[in-house]
mmCIF file of C-alpha atoms in Angstrom:
data_model
loop_
_atom_site.group_PDB
_atom_site.id
_atom_site.type_symbol
_atom_site.label_atom_id
_atom_site.label_comp_id
_atom_site.label_asym_id
_atom_site.label_seq_id
_atom_site.Cartn_x
_atom_site.Cartn_y
_atom_site.Cartn_z
ATOM 1 C CA ILE A 952 0.000 0.000 0.000
ATOM 2 C CA LEU A 953 1.481 3.320 -1.020
ATOM 3 C CA LEU A 954 0.380 6.272 1.072
ATOM 4 C CA SER A 955 1.169 9.926 0.637
ATOM 5 C CA LYS A 956 2.771 11.861 3.493
ATOM 6 C CA ALA A 957 0.775 14.884 2.350
ATOM 7 C CA ASP A 958 -2.505 13.168 3.224
ATOM 8 C CA ALA A 959 -1.778 12.912 6.943
ATOM 9 C CA GLY A 960 0.961 12.291 9.484
ATOM 10 C CA VAL A 961 3.188 9.226 9.352
ATOM 11 C CA GLY A 962 1.317 7.515 12.195
ATOM 12 C CA THR A 963 -2.049 8.132 10.549
ATOM 13 C CA ASN A 964 -0.890 6.745 7.209
ATOM 14 C CA ILE A 965 0.655 3.663 8.774
ATOM 15 C CA ASN A 966 -2.454 3.027 10.870
ATOM 16 C CA ARG A 967 -4.569 3.163 7.689
ATOM 17 C CA ALA A 968 -2.283 0.590 6.087
ATOM 18 C CA ILE A 969 -2.507 -1.671 9.156
ATOM 19 C CA GLU A 970 -6.314 -1.518 8.975
ATOM 20 C CA VAL A 971 -6.379 -2.947 5.450
ATOM 21 C CA ALA A 972 -3.448 -5.356 5.763
ATOM 22 C CA THR A 973 -4.502 -8.987 5.313
ATOM 23 C CA GLY A 974 -1.294 -10.983 5.714
ATOM 24 C CA ASP A 975 0.288 -12.640 8.741
ATOM 25 C CA TYR A 976 3.166 -10.141 8.913
ATOM 26 C CA ILE A 977 3.699 -6.426 8.422
ATOM 27 C CA LYS A 978 6.932 -4.827 7.204
ATOM 28 C CA PHE A 979 7.357 -1.065 6.786
ATOM 29 C CA ILE A 980 9.905 0.395 4.419
ATOM 30 C CA PRO A 981 10.397 4.143 3.899
ATOM 31 C CA GLU A 982 9.956 5.299 0.314
ATOM 32 C CA ASP A 983 13.661 6.095 -0.045
ATOM 33 C CA ASP A 984 14.981 2.716 1.175
ATOM 34 C CA MET A 985 15.083 -0.820 -0.245
ATOM 35 C CA LEU A 986 14.741 -4.359 1.071
ATOM 36 C CA THR A 987 17.529 -6.859 0.544
ATOM 37 C CA ARG A 988 16.649 -9.890 -1.610
ATOM 38 C CA ASN A 989 16.500 -12.097 1.487
ATOM 39 C CA CYS A 990 14.660 -9.670 3.781
ATOM 40 C CA ILE A 991 11.226 -11.277 3.813
ATOM 41 C CA SER A 992 12.332 -14.930 3.795
ATOM 42 C CA ASP A 993 14.907 -14.381 6.549
ATOM 43 C CA SER A 994 12.442 -12.316 8.607
ATOM 44 C CA VAL A 995 9.717 -14.974 8.381
ATOM 45 C CA GLU A 996 12.198 -17.634 9.487
ATOM 46 C CA ALA A 997 13.558 -15.500 12.366
ATOM 47 C CA ILE A 998 10.204 -14.408 13.783
ATOM 48 C CA LYS A 999 9.282 -17.920 14.930
ATOM 49 C CA GLY A 1000 8.885 -17.702 18.698
ATOM 50 C CA TYR A 1001 8.770 -13.901 18.664
ATOM 51 C CA ASP A 1002 6.230 -11.176 17.929
ATOM 52 C CA VAL A 1003 8.663 -8.688 16.361
ATOM 53 C CA ILE A 1004 12.177 -9.076 14.972
ATOM 54 C CA HIS A 1005 14.921 -6.645 13.972
ATOM 55 C CA GLY A 1006 18.173 -7.141 12.099
ATOM 56 C CA ASN A 1007 21.111 -5.553 10.303
ATOM 57 C CA ALA A 1008 21.077 -2.734 7.745
ATOM 58 C CA HIS A 1009 23.334 -1.261 5.094
ATOM 59 C CA TYR A 1010 23.540 2.503 4.570
ATOM 60 C CA ILE A 1011 23.957 3.516 0.947
ATOM 61 C CA LYS A 1012 24.840 6.744 -0.812
ATOM 62 C CA ASP A 1013 24.975 7.129 -4.579
ATOM 63 C CA GLY A 1014 24.312 3.385 -4.910
ATOM 64 C CA ALA A 1015 27.250 2.228 -2.789
ATOM 65 C CA VAL A 1016 27.316 0.856 0.759
ATOM 66 C CA VAL A 1017 28.981 3.511 2.941
ATOM 67 C CA LYS A 1018 28.576 1.750 6.289
ATOM 68 C CA SER A 1019 26.706 -1.104 7.895
ATOM 69 C CA PHE A 1020 24.644 -1.361 11.056
ATOM 70 C CA VAL A 1021 24.873 -4.503 13.175
ATOM 71 C CA PRO A 1022 23.252 -3.932 16.577
ATOM 72 C CA ASP A 1023 25.385 -4.692 19.598
ATOM 73 C CA LEU A 1024 22.182 -5.364 21.519
ATOM 74 C CA LYS A 1025 20.433 -8.368 19.970
ATOM 75 C CA GLU A 1026 17.859 -9.123 22.645
ATOM 76 C CA PHE A 1027 16.486 -6.525 24.973
ATOM 77 C CA ASP A 1028 13.758 -5.495 27.353
ATOM 78 C CA LEU A 1029 12.059 -2.174 28.033
ATOM 79 C CA ASN A 1030 14.895 -0.805 30.207
ATOM 80 C CA LYS A 1031 17.535 -1.673 27.614
ATOM 81 C CA MET A 1032 15.469 -0.052 24.858
ATOM 82 C CA LEU A 1033 15.099 3.091 26.957
ATOM 83 C CA THR A 1034 18.829 3.393 27.631
ATOM 84 C CA THR A 1035 20.308 1.911 24.457
ATOM 85 C CA ASN A 1036 17.994 2.166 21.458
ATOM 86 C CA ARG A 1037 20.030 -0.134 19.228
ATOM 87 C CA VAL A 1038 17.260 -1.258 16.910
ATOM 88 C CA HIS A 1039 17.295 -0.122 13.300
ATOM 89 C CA GLY A 1040 13.692 0.834 12.554
ATOM 90 C CA GLY A 1041 13.984 -0.073 8.889
ATOM 91 C CA THR A 1042 14.649 -3.708 9.762
ATOM 92 C CA LEU A 1043 11.626 -4.258 12.014
ATOM 93 C CA PHE A 1044 9.191 -7.027 11.021
ATOM 94 C CA TYR A 1045 5.958 -7.484 12.989
ATOM 95 C CA LYS A 1046 3.365 -10.200 13.357
ATOM 96 C CA ALA A 1047 0.252 -8.537 11.982
ATOM 97 C CA SER A 1048 -1.754 -9.460 15.073
ATOM 98 C CA VAL A 1049 0.557 -7.289 17.205
ATOM 99 C CA LEU A 1050 -0.088 -4.206 15.081
ATOM 100 C CA LYS A 1051 -3.791 -4.873 14.656
ATOM 101 C CA GLU A 1052 -4.035 -4.515 18.455
ATOM 102 C CA ASN A 1053 -1.430 -1.721 18.861
ATOM 103 C CA ARG A 1054 -1.459 1.264 16.546
ATOM 104 C CA PHE A 1055 0.946 4.130 16.043
ATOM 105 C CA ASP A 1056 0.361 7.254 18.155
ATOM 106 C CA GLU A 1057 -0.948 9.702 15.561
ATOM 107 C CA SER A 1058 -0.169 12.725 17.743
ATOM 108 C CA LEU A 1059 3.619 12.225 17.391
ATOM 109 C CA TRP A 1060 5.651 14.080 14.748
ATOM 110 C CA THR A 1061 8.838 12.043 15.276
ATOM 111 C CA ALA A 1062 9.972 8.761 16.886
ATOM 112 C CA GLU A 1063 6.595 7.139 16.157
ATOM 113 C CA GLU A 1064 8.054 3.658 15.790
ATOM 114 C CA TYR A 1065 10.257 4.063 18.863
ATOM 115 C CA GLU A 1066 7.242 4.944 21.004
ATOM 116 C CA LEU A 1067 5.290 1.991 19.598
ATOM 117 C CA ASN A 1068 8.154 -0.394 20.372
ATOM 118 C CA LEU A 1069 8.459 0.918 23.936
ATOM 119 C CA ARG A 1070 4.730 0.374 24.399
ATOM 120 C CA LEU A 1071 4.975 -3.165 22.981
ATOM 121 C CA LEU A 1072 7.870 -4.033 25.276
ATOM 122 C CA LYS A 1073 5.962 -2.673 28.269
ATOM 123 C CA GLN A 1074 3.131 -5.066 27.334
ATOM 124 C CA GLY A 1075 5.523 -8.029 27.226
ATOM 125 C CA ILE A 1076 5.615 -8.397 23.436
ATOM 126 C CA LYS A 1077 8.634 -10.564 22.533
ATOM 127 C CA PHE A 1078 11.316 -9.016 20.312
ATOM 128 C CA GLY A 1079 13.925 -11.182 18.586
ATOM 129 C CA TYR A 1080 16.921 -10.710 16.307
ATOM 130 C CA CYS A 1081 17.531 -11.806 12.705
ATOM 131 C CA ASP A 1082 21.255 -12.071 11.963
ATOM 132 C CA SER A 1083 20.871 -10.930 8.349
ATOM 133 C CA PHE A 1084 21.099 -7.681 6.419
ATOM 134 C CA LEU A 1085 17.471 -6.770 5.792
ATOM 135 C CA THR A 1086 17.512 -3.256 4.308
ATOM 136 C CA TYR A 1087 19.475 -0.715 2.329
ATOM 137 C CA ASN A 1088 18.896 2.722 3.824
ATOM 138 C CA ARG A 1089 19.710 5.764 1.714
ATOM 139 C CA VAL A 1090 21.724 8.487 3.432
ATOM 140 C CA HIS A 1091 20.613 12.018 2.517
ATOM 141 C CA GLY A 1092 19.915 15.373 4.126
ATOM 142 C CA LEU A 1093 16.136 15.171 3.814
ATOM 143 C CA GLN A 1094 15.775 12.221 6.169
ATOM 144 C CA LYS A 1095 13.335 12.679 9.011
ATOM 145 C CA SER A 1096 15.683 11.274 11.651
ATOM 146 C CA VAL A 1097 19.457 11.371 11.952
ATOM 147 C CA GLY A 1098 20.064 12.304 8.313
ATOM 148 C CA ASN A 1099 18.705 15.780 8.939
ATOM 149 C CA LYS A 1100 21.752 17.604 10.366
ATOM 150 C CA GLU A 1101 19.976 20.899 11.108
ATOM 151 C CA ILE A 1102 20.891 21.716 14.716
ATOM 152 C CA GLU A 1103 17.521 23.160 15.733
ATOM 153 C CA TYR A 1104 15.652 20.201 14.199
ATOM 154 C CA GLN A 1105 17.835 17.696 16.076
ATOM 155 C CA ARG A 1106 17.457 19.637 19.327
ATOM 156 C CA LYS A 1107 13.667 19.568 18.981
ATOM 157 C CA ARG A 1108 13.716 15.874 17.996
ATOM 158 C CA THR A 1109 15.945 14.939 20.965
ATOM 159 C CA LYS A 1110 13.620 16.806 23.325
ATOM 160 C CA GLU A 1111 10.623 14.875 21.964
ATOM 161 C CA ILE A 1112 12.403 11.520 22.305
ATOM 162 C CA GLU A 1113 13.271 12.338 25.919
ATOM 163 C CA ARG A 1114 9.605 13.156 26.550
ATOM 164 C CA ILE A 1115 8.579 9.781 25.083
ATOM 165 C CA LYS A 1116 11.153 7.968 27.215
ATOM 166 C CA ARG A 1117 9.795 9.556 30.386
ATOM 167 C CA MET A 1118 6.387 8.027 29.587
ATOM 168 C CA TYR A 1119 7.891 4.534 29.886
ATOM 169 C CA TRP A 1120 10.494 4.684 32.684
ATOM 170 C CA ILE A 1121 9.621 1.949 35.160
#
């Protein structure tokens, strides 16, 4: 399902997609990134026994891999996610039933997936790790997260992430 960012916020668009999804799993991929050839097959294999999995990612610029992300934290709980967010959002793969019962917070303008994952962990949803490269993430200045190097934007984003974290401290 292809949704336009202009129609509504990211959370709203993703929630609309979740509503109409009919498969057993849900995988999000930003419009400027790509899945590896093995992403879906490896994710389906890895998710057995878990509700959500994450994995490794390549960062690309001008078609070439410029660095790779392999999380040092493979398995985690809510406290570890709050202190060391070492999950690459582009690699996440969810059982559809988890997202049908837990939607994105449409009031957020950033860190929507992070907040959702904190909420899932607080509920006891089981996260696992897939030791494969699952995505190619393009590096560019228009990214919504760390790619945007504007100081004021990053200050505002950091403040919002800290606010979200405070909602989940145990």
